[in-house]
Amino acid sequence: MNAPFSPADVEASRLPAGHPQVRSGRVGVLLVNLGTPDGIDYWSMRRYLKEFLSDRRVIETPRLIWWPLLNLVILSTRPGRKGKDYASIWNKERDESPLRTITRSQSEKLAACLADKAPTVVVDWAMRYGNPSIASRIEALQAQGCDRILLVPLYPQYAAATSATVCDKAFDALKTMRWQPALRVAPAWADDPVYIEALTTSLRGELAKLDFEPEVILASFHGVPQSYLAKGDPYHCECQKTARLMREALGLDEERFRITFQSRFGPEEWLQPYTDKTVEALAKQGVKRLAICMPGFTADCLETLEEIAGENAEIFHHNGGEKFAAIPCLNDSVEGMRVIEHVARRELMGWV
């Protein structure tokens, strides 16, 4: 988004004759989410999945094993299936995924929240996989005079496969630039009191809208292979901390409020307990009313709208459950923007 000229631009206009035109003195804030295909057709899905599943941070399987499997099997069959899944949640009005719609809105609302810092602060957004790319938005921010950029990976819990790969891509972009902007990365906020309060406030509000009281509430986080934990990834511990703080704030015990992990892929063992298996077991044990919240997602996406609200609801009902609710993510709600603004203002200290 364009911003008016700052005093630094005026100073630049006083440069000696023949000096290259430069703009500087601004600070950029770049929100980055996971990614999205550009469309639901086969080739759009294939491009997106190839970029995503080629990331060594995401898939740590040795390349000699993974590359033939990815290119000869997965990229031949998975784009069609995932395209149908995306079609079920696609924002047809804007012809884009909900994740892109929501992330754009979060960026626009953050810019409004930081209006007291304008024109010094410029807010933009990007996707780690797909468009708009991180490199393109870093270049756009620099072109607007941002010589300092705050990178905000939109992941409350740190994982190498999410937060770290955002940094990797940002640093890849910086490697191509002669005049690199200074880069500051916002750390994850798994136990931040503002975040926990926003989650519990939102959850209470959504539960109050239901026509039933859940017997059990699951806090479902995106899973990663168990081996990543063994290698030192803090993700599992940070998810556990978020769930524990939510449970304490809500005044619930471990039977009523449970943590699970979703979206496993491939034959390897992932973090447990698995969400889908837990949903099935609860229904078979006689639980009739169930709600699932997803604290690790800052915006609703395929994993929340199709996998939880669709697939897991079907699993619950098929095995005897009666009432099911998928609680919306914080998204660009008042509570959600309070968290993002809090993180941005905290990390901008000393710069603005």
Short mmCIF file of C-alpha atoms in Angstrom, two decimals:
data_model
loop_
_atom_site.label_atom_id
_atom_site.label_comp_id
_atom_site.label_asym_id
_atom_site.label_seq_id
_atom_site.Cartn_x
_atom_site.Cartn_y
_atom_site.Cartn_z
CA MET A 1 0.00 0.00 0.00
CA ASN A 2 1.32 3.46 -0.83
CA ALA A 3 2.22 5.97 1.86
CA PRO A 4 2.74 9.75 1.64
CA PHE A 5 6.22 11.22 1.58
CA SER A 6 8.05 11.50 4.88
CA PRO A 7 10.63 14.06 6.06
CA ALA A 8 13.28 11.58 4.91
CA ASP A 9 11.98 11.92 1.35
CA VAL A 10 12.28 15.67 1.60
CA GLU A 11 15.87 15.28 2.78
CA ALA A 12 16.56 12.93 -0.14
CA SER A 13 15.42 15.67 -2.52
CA ARG A 14 18.39 17.75 -1.33
CA LEU A 15 20.97 15.22 -2.53
CA PRO A 16 23.77 16.45 -4.84
CA ALA A 17 23.05 16.64 -8.54
CA GLY A 18 23.37 13.31 -10.26
CA HIS A 19 22.91 11.31 -7.07
CA PRO A 20 20.64 8.27 -7.54
CA GLN A 21 17.15 8.90 -6.17
CA VAL A 22 16.62 7.16 -2.84
CA ARG A 23 13.79 6.91 -0.36
CA SER A 24 14.48 6.02 3.24
CA GLY A 25 13.43 6.68 6.80
CA ARG A 26 10.35 4.50 6.96
CA VAL A 27 9.72 1.25 8.83
CA GLY A 28 7.87 -1.64 7.19
CA VAL A 29 5.76 -4.24 8.95
CA LEU A 30 5.35 -7.41 6.91
CA LEU A 31 2.75 -9.95 8.05
CA VAL A 32 3.45 -13.42 6.64
CA ASN A 33 1.13 -16.41 6.65
CA LEU A 34 1.63 -19.94 5.35
CA GLY A 35 0.40 -19.71 1.78
CA THR A 36 -2.33 -20.36 -0.69
CA PRO A 37 -2.80 -21.61 -4.24
CA ASP A 38 -3.78 -19.01 -6.83
CA GLY A 39 -6.69 -21.16 -7.97
CA ILE A 40 -8.37 -24.52 -7.47
CA ASP A 41 -7.43 -25.94 -10.88
CA TYR A 42 -4.90 -28.76 -11.22
CA TRP A 43 -1.90 -26.66 -12.28
CA SER A 44 -2.42 -23.94 -9.67
CA MET A 45 -2.64 -26.60 -6.99
CA ARG A 46 0.39 -28.42 -8.37
CA ARG A 47 2.55 -25.28 -8.34
CA TYR A 48 1.54 -24.53 -4.77
CA LEU A 49 2.05 -28.06 -3.50
CA LYS A 50 5.41 -28.37 -5.27
CA GLU A 51 6.72 -25.22 -3.59
CA PHE A 52 5.32 -26.23 -0.20
CA LEU A 53 6.39 -29.87 -0.23
CA SER A 54 9.85 -29.08 -1.66
CA ASP A 55 10.73 -27.03 1.42
CA ARG A 56 13.38 -28.90 3.41
CA ARG A 57 12.03 -27.30 6.59
CA VAL A 58 8.63 -28.90 5.97
CA ILE A 59 9.76 -32.31 4.70
CA GLU A 60 13.02 -33.49 6.24
CA THR A 61 12.98 -36.87 4.50
CA PRO A 62 16.25 -37.44 2.59
CA ARG A 63 15.98 -36.00 -0.94
CA LEU A 64 16.97 -39.30 -2.55
CA ILE A 65 13.77 -40.81 -1.14
CA TRP A 66 11.50 -37.77 -1.20
CA TRP A 67 12.06 -36.33 -4.68
CA PRO A 68 10.90 -39.37 -6.69
CA LEU A 69 7.92 -39.81 -4.38
CA LEU A 70 6.98 -36.13 -4.62
CA ASN A 71 7.38 -35.70 -8.37
CA LEU A 72 6.22 -39.09 -9.60
CA VAL A 73 3.38 -39.83 -7.19
CA ILE A 74 2.23 -36.98 -4.95
CA LEU A 75 2.24 -34.20 -7.55
CA SER A 76 0.37 -36.44 -9.97
CA THR A 77 -2.50 -37.32 -7.66
CA ARG A 78 -2.72 -34.85 -4.78
CA PRO A 79 -3.46 -31.60 -6.73
CA GLY A 80 -6.81 -32.95 -7.93
CA ARG A 81 -7.91 -34.05 -4.47
CA LYS A 82 -6.75 -30.89 -2.74
CA GLY A 83 -8.35 -28.76 -5.44
CA LYS A 84 -11.72 -30.29 -4.57
CA ASP A 85 -11.09 -29.60 -0.88
CA TYR A 86 -10.23 -25.97 -1.60
CA ALA A 87 -13.30 -25.64 -3.83
CA SER A 88 -15.50 -26.41 -0.81
CA ILE A 89 -14.21 -23.36 1.09
CA TRP A 90 -13.14 -21.03 -1.77
CA ASN A 91 -14.09 -17.35 -1.58
CA LYS A 92 -15.91 -17.30 -4.88
CA GLU A 93 -16.71 -13.58 -4.71
CA ARG A 94 -13.01 -12.66 -4.70
CA ASP A 95 -11.82 -15.88 -6.38
CA GLU A 96 -9.27 -16.62 -3.68
CA SER A 97 -8.77 -18.72 -0.59
CA PRO A 98 -10.13 -17.53 2.77
CA LEU A 99 -6.57 -17.37 4.08
CA ARG A 100 -5.65 -14.74 1.50
CA THR A 101 -8.83 -12.77 2.18
CA ILE A 102 -8.28 -12.76 5.93
CA THR A 103 -4.54 -12.04 5.84
CA ARG A 104 -5.12 -9.05 3.56
CA SER A 105 -7.77 -7.77 5.96
CA GLN A 106 -5.44 -8.24 8.93
CA SER A 107 -2.82 -6.14 7.13
CA GLU A 108 -5.31 -3.39 6.32
CA LYS A 109 -6.67 -3.32 9.85
CA LEU A 110 -3.19 -3.27 11.36
CA ALA A 111 -2.36 -0.26 9.19
CA ALA A 112 -5.44 1.46 10.63
CA CYS A 113 -4.40 0.47 14.18
CA LEU A 114 -0.96 1.98 13.59
CA ALA A 115 -2.29 5.14 11.96
CA ASP A 116 -0.74 7.18 14.76
CA LYS A 117 2.66 6.05 13.41
CA ALA A 118 1.93 6.98 9.78
CA PRO A 119 3.60 7.84 7.47
CA THR A 120 6.65 6.42 9.24
CA VAL A 121 5.20 2.88 9.40
CA VAL A 122 4.04 1.02 6.27
CA VAL A 123 2.14 -2.29 6.64
CA ASP A 124 2.07 -5.04 4.03
CA TRP A 125 1.45 -8.81 3.83
CA ALA A 126 2.86 -11.86 2.08
CA MET A 127 2.66 -15.63 1.86
CA ARG A 128 5.51 -18.07 2.42
CA TYR A 129 4.21 -20.27 -0.40
CA GLY A 130 2.35 -18.79 -3.35
CA ASN A 131 1.51 -15.13 -3.85
CA PRO A 132 2.21 -12.43 -2.91
CA SER A 133 5.73 -13.67 -2.27
CA ILE A 134 7.91 -12.50 0.60
CA ALA A 135 10.60 -11.25 -1.79
CA SER A 136 8.15 -9.14 -3.80
CA ARG A 137 6.77 -7.43 -0.70
CA ILE A 138 10.19 -6.76 0.82
CA GLU A 139 11.15 -5.08 -2.46
CA ALA A 140 7.90 -3.10 -2.44
CA LEU A 141 8.48 -1.92 1.12
CA GLN A 142 12.03 -0.86 0.30
CA ALA A 143 10.78 1.02 -2.75
CA GLN A 144 8.53 2.99 -0.40
CA GLY A 145 11.49 4.03 1.70
CA CYS A 146 11.49 1.31 4.36
CA ASP A 147 15.09 0.80 5.44
CA ARG A 148 13.93 -1.22 8.46
CA ILE A 149 11.41 -4.06 8.26
CA LEU A 150 9.64 -5.92 11.06
CA LEU A 151 8.83 -9.42 9.87
CA VAL A 152 5.84 -10.96 11.67
CA PRO A 153 5.37 -14.69 10.96
CA LEU A 154 1.72 -15.25 11.86
CA TYR A 155 2.39 -18.33 13.99
CA PRO A 156 1.77 -18.03 17.75
CA GLN A 157 3.87 -21.15 18.39
CA TYR A 158 7.36 -21.41 16.90
CA ALA A 159 8.24 -24.30 14.61
CA ALA A 160 11.08 -24.75 12.17
CA ALA A 161 8.52 -25.74 9.51
CA THR A 162 6.63 -22.45 9.89
CA SER A 163 8.40 -19.54 11.61
CA ALA A 164 11.93 -20.52 10.56
CA THR A 165 11.10 -21.07 6.92
CA VAL A 166 9.57 -17.58 6.74
CA CYS A 167 12.91 -16.21 7.94
CA ASP A 168 14.77 -18.39 5.44
CA LYS A 169 12.79 -16.91 2.57
CA ALA A 170 13.22 -13.35 3.82
CA PHE A 171 16.97 -13.83 4.12
CA ASP A 172 17.06 -15.35 0.62
CA ALA A 173 15.51 -12.10 -0.63
CA LEU A 174 18.01 -9.96 1.28
CA LYS A 175 20.89 -11.90 -0.29
CA THR A 176 19.95 -10.44 -3.69
CA MET A 177 19.83 -6.81 -2.50
CA ARG A 178 22.72 -4.37 -2.58
CA TRP A 179 21.19 -2.10 0.05
CA GLN A 180 19.57 -4.43 2.52
CA PRO A 181 16.96 -3.09 4.91
CA ALA A 182 17.59 -3.94 8.56
CA LEU A 183 15.39 -6.89 9.49
CA ARG A 184 13.79 -7.60 12.85
CA VAL A 185 11.73 -10.78 13.38
CA ALA A 186 8.85 -10.90 15.85
CA PRO A 187 9.17 -13.95 18.11
CA ALA A 188 6.28 -16.35 18.63
CA TRP A 189 3.74 -15.44 21.29
CA ALA A 190 2.51 -18.79 22.64
CA ASP A 191 2.23 -17.62 26.25
CA ASP A 192 1.65 -13.90 25.79
CA PRO A 193 -1.13 -12.77 28.19
CA VAL A 194 -2.75 -10.62 25.48
CA TYR A 195 -2.95 -13.65 23.19
CA ILE A 196 -4.33 -15.96 25.88
CA GLU A 197 -6.93 -13.39 26.87
CA ALA A 198 -7.97 -12.93 23.24
CA LEU A 199 -8.32 -16.68 22.74
CA THR A 200 -10.41 -17.23 25.85
CA THR A 201 -12.55 -14.13 25.28
CA SER A 202 -13.26 -15.23 21.72
CA LEU A 203 -13.96 -18.81 22.79
CA ARG A 204 -16.40 -17.75 25.50
CA GLY A 205 -18.20 -15.53 23.01
CA GLU A 206 -18.47 -18.27 20.40
CA LEU A 207 -19.66 -20.84 22.94
CA ALA A 208 -22.36 -18.43 24.10
CA LYS A 209 -23.76 -18.40 20.55
CA LEU A 210 -24.26 -22.18 20.48
CA ASP A 211 -27.57 -23.86 21.24
CA PHE A 212 -25.73 -26.47 23.33
CA GLU A 213 -23.01 -26.72 25.98
CA PRO A 214 -20.06 -28.89 24.89
CA GLU A 215 -19.19 -31.82 27.10
CA VAL A 216 -15.60 -31.64 25.80
CA ILE A 217 -13.61 -28.87 24.11
CA LEU A 218 -10.59 -29.79 22.00
CA ALA A 219 -7.76 -27.35 21.32
CA SER A 220 -6.49 -28.68 17.99
CA PHE A 221 -3.05 -27.59 16.76
CA HIS A 222 -1.41 -28.39 13.44
CA GLY A 223 0.78 -31.45 13.87
CA VAL A 224 4.41 -32.07 12.96
CA PRO A 225 6.34 -35.35 12.87
CA GLN A 226 7.33 -36.68 16.28
CA SER A 227 10.93 -36.76 15.09
CA TYR A 228 11.00 -32.94 14.92
CA LEU A 229 10.39 -32.80 18.66
CA ALA A 230 13.22 -35.26 19.24
CA LYS A 231 15.52 -33.01 17.20
CA GLY A 232 14.81 -30.07 19.50
CA ASP A 233 11.91 -28.23 17.89
CA PRO A 234 10.05 -26.33 20.66
CA TYR A 235 6.67 -26.43 18.88
CA HIS A 236 5.12 -29.24 20.95
CA CYS A 237 6.06 -27.55 24.23
CA GLU A 238 4.70 -24.18 23.11
CA CYS A 239 1.39 -25.74 22.04
CA GLN A 240 1.13 -27.47 25.41
CA LYS A 241 1.81 -24.16 27.17
CA THR A 242 -0.88 -22.33 25.19
CA ALA A 243 -3.44 -25.06 25.92
CA ARG A 244 -2.54 -25.13 29.63
CA LEU A 245 -2.89 -21.35 29.98
CA MET A 246 -6.21 -21.42 28.15
CA ARG A 247 -7.46 -24.25 30.36
CA GLU A 248 -6.49 -22.36 33.50
CA ALA A 249 -8.08 -19.13 32.28
CA LEU A 250 -11.30 -20.96 31.42
CA GLY A 251 -11.35 -22.83 34.74
CA LEU A 252 -11.65 -26.24 33.07
CA ASP A 253 -9.94 -29.54 33.87
CA GLU A 254 -7.96 -31.77 31.51
CA GLU A 255 -10.95 -33.99 30.75
CA ARG A 256 -13.14 -31.09 29.68
CA PHE A 257 -10.45 -29.17 27.76
CA ARG A 258 -7.97 -31.34 25.83
CA ILE A 259 -5.13 -30.75 23.39
CA THR A 260 -4.87 -32.65 20.09
CA PHE A 261 -2.89 -32.42 16.84
CA GLN A 262 -4.30 -32.50 13.32
CA SER A 263 -3.29 -32.61 9.64
CA ARG A 264 -0.77 -35.45 9.72
CA PHE A 265 0.70 -36.49 6.40
CA GLY A 266 2.42 -39.72 5.36
CA PRO A 267 3.25 -42.88 7.33
CA GLU A 268 5.57 -41.30 9.93
CA GLU A 269 4.41 -40.93 13.53
CA TRP A 270 3.28 -37.38 14.30
CA LEU A 271 2.57 -35.51 17.52
CA GLN A 272 -0.25 -37.14 19.46
CA PRO A 273 -3.05 -37.41 20.39
CA TYR A 274 -4.43 -37.11 16.86
CA THR A 275 -7.48 -34.89 16.50
CA ASP A 276 -9.47 -37.18 14.19
CA LYS A 277 -8.80 -40.28 16.30
CA THR A 278 -9.76 -38.38 19.47
CA VAL A 279 -12.99 -37.14 17.88
CA GLU A 280 -13.87 -40.68 16.84
CA ALA A 281 -13.05 -42.12 20.26
CA LEU A 282 -15.05 -39.48 22.12
CA ALA A 283 -18.12 -40.14 20.00
CA LYS A 284 -17.82 -43.89 20.52
CA GLN A 285 -17.46 -43.31 24.27
CA GLY A 286 -20.82 -41.54 24.33
CA VAL A 287 -19.86 -37.86 24.11
CA LYS A 288 -22.74 -36.19 22.28
CA ARG A 289 -21.68 -32.52 22.30
CA LEU A 290 -18.23 -31.44 21.14
CA ALA A 291 -16.51 -28.16 20.23
CA ILE A 292 -13.07 -27.70 18.66
CA CYS A 293 -11.02 -24.51 18.74
CA MET A 294 -7.75 -24.03 16.84
CA PRO A 295 -5.50 -21.66 18.81
CA GLY A 296 -2.43 -22.19 16.62
CA PHE A 297 -4.07 -20.72 13.50
CA THR A 298 -4.27 -16.93 13.23
CA ALA A 299 -6.69 -17.22 10.30
CA ASP A 300 -9.21 -19.76 9.10
CA CYS A 301 -7.92 -21.87 6.23
CA LEU A 302 -8.24 -25.29 4.62
CA GLU A 303 -7.15 -27.03 7.83
CA THR A 304 -9.80 -25.33 9.94
CA LEU A 305 -12.70 -24.92 7.52
CA GLU A 306 -12.50 -28.18 5.57
CA GLU A 307 -10.59 -30.53 7.85
CA ILE A 308 -12.11 -29.59 11.22
CA ALA A 309 -15.50 -28.10 10.35
CA GLY A 310 -16.01 -30.65 7.57
CA GLU A 311 -14.13 -33.92 7.98
CA ASN A 312 -14.05 -34.04 11.78
CA ALA A 313 -17.68 -33.02 12.10
CA GLU A 314 -18.54 -35.94 9.81
CA ILE A 315 -16.40 -38.32 11.88
CA PHE A 316 -18.15 -37.21 15.07
CA HIS A 317 -21.65 -37.56 13.70
CA HIS A 318 -20.89 -40.88 11.98
CA ASN A 319 -19.80 -42.40 15.29
CA GLY A 320 -22.76 -41.29 17.36
CA GLY A 321 -22.08 -37.63 18.16
CA GLU A 322 -24.97 -35.20 17.91
CA LYS A 323 -23.82 -31.59 18.38
CA PHE A 324 -20.54 -30.34 16.89
CA ALA A 325 -19.02 -26.86 16.63
CA ALA A 326 -15.83 -25.68 14.97
CA ILE A 327 -14.88 -22.43 16.69
CA PRO A 328 -13.65 -19.72 14.28
CA CYS A 329 -10.04 -18.59 14.55
CA LEU A 330 -9.24 -15.10 15.80
CA ASN A 331 -8.94 -13.93 12.18
CA ASP A 332 -9.36 -10.15 11.80
CA SER A 333 -11.77 -9.88 14.73
CA VAL A 334 -11.34 -7.26 17.44
CA GLU A 335 -9.61 -9.86 19.62
CA GLY A 336 -7.42 -11.07 16.78
CA MET A 337 -6.30 -7.59 15.80
CA ARG A 338 -5.58 -6.75 19.42
CA VAL A 339 -3.00 -9.55 19.43
CA ILE A 340 -1.37 -8.61 16.13
CA GLU A 341 -1.24 -4.92 17.06
CA HIS A 342 0.23 -5.80 20.46
CA VAL A 343 2.98 -7.89 18.87
CA ALA A 344 3.75 -5.22 16.25
CA ARG A 345 3.91 -2.32 18.72
CA ARG A 346 6.05 -4.32 21.13
CA GLU A 347 8.57 -5.24 18.44
CA LEU A 348 8.63 -1.76 16.87
CA MET A 349 9.86 -0.21 20.10
CA GLY A 350 13.14 1.58 19.53
CA TRP A 351 12.39 1.99 15.84
CA VAL A 352 9.38 4.29 16.04
#
